[in-house]
Coordinates of C-alpha atoms and ligand atoms in Angstrom, one line a residue:
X1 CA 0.0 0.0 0.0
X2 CA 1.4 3.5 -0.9
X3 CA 2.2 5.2 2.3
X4 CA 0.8 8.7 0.7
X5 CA -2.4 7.5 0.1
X6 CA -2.6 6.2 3.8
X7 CA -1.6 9.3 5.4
X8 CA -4.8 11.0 2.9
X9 CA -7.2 8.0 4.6
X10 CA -5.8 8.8 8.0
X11 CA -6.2 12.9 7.4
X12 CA -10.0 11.7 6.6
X13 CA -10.8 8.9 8.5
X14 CA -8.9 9.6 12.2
X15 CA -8.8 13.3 12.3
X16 CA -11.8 14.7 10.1
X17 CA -14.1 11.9 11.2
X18 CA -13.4 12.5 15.0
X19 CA -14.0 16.3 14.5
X20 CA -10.6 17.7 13.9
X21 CA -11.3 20.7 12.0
X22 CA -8.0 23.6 11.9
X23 CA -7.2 23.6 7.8
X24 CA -3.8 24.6 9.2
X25 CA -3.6 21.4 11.3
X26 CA -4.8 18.9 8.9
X27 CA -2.4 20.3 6.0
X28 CA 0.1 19.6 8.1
X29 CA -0.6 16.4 9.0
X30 CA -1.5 15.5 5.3
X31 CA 2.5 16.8 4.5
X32 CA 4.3 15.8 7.4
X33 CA 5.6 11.9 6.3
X34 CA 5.2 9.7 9.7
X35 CA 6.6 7.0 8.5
X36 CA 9.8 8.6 8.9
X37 CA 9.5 8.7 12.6
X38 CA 8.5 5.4 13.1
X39 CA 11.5 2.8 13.8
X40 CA 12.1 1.4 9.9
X41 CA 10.8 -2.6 11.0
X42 CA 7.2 -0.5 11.7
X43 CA 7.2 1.5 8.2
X44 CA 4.1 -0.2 7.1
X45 CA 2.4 0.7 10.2
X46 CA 3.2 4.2 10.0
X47 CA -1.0 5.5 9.5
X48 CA -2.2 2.9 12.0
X49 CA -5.0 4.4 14.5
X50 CA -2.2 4.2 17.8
X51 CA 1.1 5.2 19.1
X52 CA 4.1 3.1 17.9
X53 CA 7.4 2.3 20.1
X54 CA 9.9 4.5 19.6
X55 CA 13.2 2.8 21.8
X56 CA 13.5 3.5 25.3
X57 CA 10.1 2.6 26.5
X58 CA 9.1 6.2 25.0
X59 CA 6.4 6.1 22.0
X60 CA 5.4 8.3 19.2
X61 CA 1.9 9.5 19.9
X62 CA -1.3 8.1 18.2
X63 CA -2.0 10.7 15.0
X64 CA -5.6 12.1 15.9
X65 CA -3.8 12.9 19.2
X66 CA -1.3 14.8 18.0
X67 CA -3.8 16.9 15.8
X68 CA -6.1 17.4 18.4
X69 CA -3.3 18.9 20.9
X70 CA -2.0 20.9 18.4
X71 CA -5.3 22.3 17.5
X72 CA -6.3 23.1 21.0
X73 CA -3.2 25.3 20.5
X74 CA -5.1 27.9 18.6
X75 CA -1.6 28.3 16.7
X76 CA -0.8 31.2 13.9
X77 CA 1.5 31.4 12.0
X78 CA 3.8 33.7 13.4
X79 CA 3.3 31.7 17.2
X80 CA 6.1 30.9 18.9
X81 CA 6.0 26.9 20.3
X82 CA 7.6 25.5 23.1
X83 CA 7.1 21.3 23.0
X84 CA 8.5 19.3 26.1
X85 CA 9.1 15.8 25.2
X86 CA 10.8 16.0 21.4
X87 CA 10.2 11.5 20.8
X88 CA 10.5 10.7 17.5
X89 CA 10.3 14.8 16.5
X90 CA 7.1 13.8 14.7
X91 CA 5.1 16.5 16.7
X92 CA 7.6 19.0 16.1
X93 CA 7.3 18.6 12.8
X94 CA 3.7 19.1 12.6
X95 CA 4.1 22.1 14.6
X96 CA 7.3 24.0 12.5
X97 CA 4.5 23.6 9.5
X98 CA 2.2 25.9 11.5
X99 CA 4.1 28.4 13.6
X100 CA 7.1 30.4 13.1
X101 CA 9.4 28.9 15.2
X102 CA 9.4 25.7 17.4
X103 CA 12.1 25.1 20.5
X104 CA 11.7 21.5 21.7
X105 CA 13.0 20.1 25.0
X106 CA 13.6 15.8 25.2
X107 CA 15.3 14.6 28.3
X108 CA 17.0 11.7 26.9
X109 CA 19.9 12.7 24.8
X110 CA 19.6 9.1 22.0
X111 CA 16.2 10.5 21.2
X112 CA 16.9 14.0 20.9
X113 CA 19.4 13.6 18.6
X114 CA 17.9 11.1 16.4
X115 CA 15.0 13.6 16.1
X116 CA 17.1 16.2 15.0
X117 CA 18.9 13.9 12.7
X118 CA 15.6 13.5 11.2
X119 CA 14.1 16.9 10.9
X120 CA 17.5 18.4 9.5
X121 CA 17.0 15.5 6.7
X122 CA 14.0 16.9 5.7
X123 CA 14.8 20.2 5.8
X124 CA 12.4 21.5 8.9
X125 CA 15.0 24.7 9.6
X126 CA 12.8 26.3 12.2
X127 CA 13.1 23.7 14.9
X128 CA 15.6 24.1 17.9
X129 CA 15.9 20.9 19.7
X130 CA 17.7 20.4 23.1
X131 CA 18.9 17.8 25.5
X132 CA 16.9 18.7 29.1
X133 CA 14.6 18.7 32.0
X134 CA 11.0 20.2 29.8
X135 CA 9.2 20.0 33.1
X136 CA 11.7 23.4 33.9
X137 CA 10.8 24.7 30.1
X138 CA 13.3 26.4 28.1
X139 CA 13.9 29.6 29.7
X140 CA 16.2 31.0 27.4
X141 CA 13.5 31.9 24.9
X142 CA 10.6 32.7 26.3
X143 CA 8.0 33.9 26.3
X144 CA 6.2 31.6 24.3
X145 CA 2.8 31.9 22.6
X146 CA 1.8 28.3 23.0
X147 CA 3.8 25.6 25.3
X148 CA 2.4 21.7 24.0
X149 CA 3.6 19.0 26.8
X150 CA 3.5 15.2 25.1
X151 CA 4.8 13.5 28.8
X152 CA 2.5 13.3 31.5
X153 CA 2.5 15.6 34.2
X154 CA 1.3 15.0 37.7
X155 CA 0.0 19.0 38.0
X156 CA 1.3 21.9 35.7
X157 CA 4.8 22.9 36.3
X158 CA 5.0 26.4 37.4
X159 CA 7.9 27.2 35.2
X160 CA 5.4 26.6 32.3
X161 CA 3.2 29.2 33.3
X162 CA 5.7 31.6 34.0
X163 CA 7.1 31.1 30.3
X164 CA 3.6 31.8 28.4
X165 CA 3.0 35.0 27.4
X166 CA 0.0 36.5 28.1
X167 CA -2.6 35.0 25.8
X168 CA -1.0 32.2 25.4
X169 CA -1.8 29.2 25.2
X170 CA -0.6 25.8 26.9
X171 CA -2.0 22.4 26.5
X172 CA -0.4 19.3 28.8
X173 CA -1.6 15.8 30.2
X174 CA -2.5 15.9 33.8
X175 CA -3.4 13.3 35.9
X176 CA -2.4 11.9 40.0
X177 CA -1.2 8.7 38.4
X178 CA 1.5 8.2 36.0
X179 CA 0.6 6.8 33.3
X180 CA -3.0 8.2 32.7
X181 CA -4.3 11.5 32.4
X182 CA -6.3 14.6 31.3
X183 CA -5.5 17.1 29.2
X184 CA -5.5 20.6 30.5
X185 CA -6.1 23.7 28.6
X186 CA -4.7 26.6 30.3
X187 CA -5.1 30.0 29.1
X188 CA -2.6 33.0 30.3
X189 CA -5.0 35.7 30.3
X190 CA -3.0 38.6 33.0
X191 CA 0.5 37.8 34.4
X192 CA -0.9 36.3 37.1
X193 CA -4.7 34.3 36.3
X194 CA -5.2 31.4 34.1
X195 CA -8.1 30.1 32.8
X196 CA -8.2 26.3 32.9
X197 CA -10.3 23.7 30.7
X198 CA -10.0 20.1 31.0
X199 CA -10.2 18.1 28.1
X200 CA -10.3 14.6 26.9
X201 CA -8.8 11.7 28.7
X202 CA -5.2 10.3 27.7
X203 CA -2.3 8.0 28.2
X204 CA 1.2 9.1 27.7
X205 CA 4.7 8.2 29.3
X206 CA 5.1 10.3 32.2
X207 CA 6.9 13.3 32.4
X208 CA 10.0 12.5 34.5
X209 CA 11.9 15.9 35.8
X210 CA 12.3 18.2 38.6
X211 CA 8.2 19.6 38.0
X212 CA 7.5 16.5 36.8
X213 CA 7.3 12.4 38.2
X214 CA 10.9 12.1 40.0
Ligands
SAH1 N1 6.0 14.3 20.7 C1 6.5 13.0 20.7 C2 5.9 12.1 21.7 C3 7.0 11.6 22.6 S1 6.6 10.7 24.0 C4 6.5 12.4 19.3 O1 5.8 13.0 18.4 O2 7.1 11.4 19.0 C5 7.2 11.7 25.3 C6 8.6 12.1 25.3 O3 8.8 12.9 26.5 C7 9.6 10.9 25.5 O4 10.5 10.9 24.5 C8 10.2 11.2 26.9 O5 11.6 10.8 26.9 C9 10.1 12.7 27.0 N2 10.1 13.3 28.4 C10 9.7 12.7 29.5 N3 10.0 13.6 30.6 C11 10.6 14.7 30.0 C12 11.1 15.9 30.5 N4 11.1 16.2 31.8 N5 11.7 16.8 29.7 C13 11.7 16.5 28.3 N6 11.3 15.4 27.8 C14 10.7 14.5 28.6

């Protein structure tokens, strides 16, 4: 089967069928190849409906997932991104297509720099990815329009709403066990109040770091 012809069924049949609606999102996810985030023995496997191992016990997220967080993002085009949890760099991929500029944080150093490996072979130029502790952000260049956590969290780490710019935007799993959660909406509306929306219920790795699951 033609692996761009999948990634069309999955833009229809996992994203627009469950609701997922941002033209901006779903042209991304229509361009952004999967399959070459996916460990090469899983190729064929790239457009299933689910989240595929990625080495280290860490996984690239299920598609509609990754669509749905990003468009709960509200991104523009000239939005600057901060993602903690780089994987496979298949996110931050899909995000660089959207916003101007994307700074990524991964904690373990193997992953990190295979994603970077990967998104300089395809030419994504407007990524920045590091070797760190997300759950402390990425001080250095903030403040950021929208921060996107893809680790589980077991509350929001303050140094993620100190980082968001007022009317920004951050979207992270939260839940009081590791390995299941809900995703939070918060919005920065003054330097000091949030609005907060909870959202669907998910299961990612957890996010381990100094804010995070020690
Ligand atoms: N966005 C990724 C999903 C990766 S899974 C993708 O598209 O493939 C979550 C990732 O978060 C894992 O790679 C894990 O190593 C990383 N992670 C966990 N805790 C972290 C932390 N404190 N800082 C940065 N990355 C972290």
């Amino acid at each position: 089967m033609d692996l761009h012809t999948l990634r069309s069924d999955m833009v229809r049949d996992q994203l627009q069928r469950r609701g997922v609606k941002d033209p901006a999102v779903l042209a991304a996810m229509e361009q952004v190849p999967r399959e070459a985030f996916v460990p090469e023995r899983l190729r064929e496997m790239s457009y299933q409906d689910s989240p595929l191992p990625i080495g280290e016990g860490q996984t690239i997220s299920q598609p509609f997932i990754v669509a749905r967080m990003i468009e709960r993002l509200e991104l523009t085009p000239k939005d600057k991104v901060l993602e903690i949890g780089t994987g496979s760099g298949y996110g931050a991929a899909i995000l660089s297509r959207i916003a101007d500029t994307v700074y990524t944080v991964e904690r373990r150093a193997s992953l990190a720099e295979a994603a970077r490996e990967k998104l300089d072979k395809l030419g994504y130029d407007n990524i920045h990815v590091v070797v760190g502790d997300g759950s402390l952000g990425w001080p250095e260049n903030a403040p950021y329009d929208a921060i996107v956590g893809t680790a589980g969290a077991p509350k929001i780490p303050e140094p993620l709403k100190e980082q968001l710019s007022v009317g920004g935007r951050l979207v992270l799993p939260v839940g009081t066990v590791p390995e299941q959660q809900v995703l939070i909406r918060l919005r920065k509306k003054a330097e000091d109040r949030f609005e907060q929306e909870e959202m669907e219920a998910v299961r990612f790795v957890p996010l381990v770091g100094e804010a995070g699951w020690r």
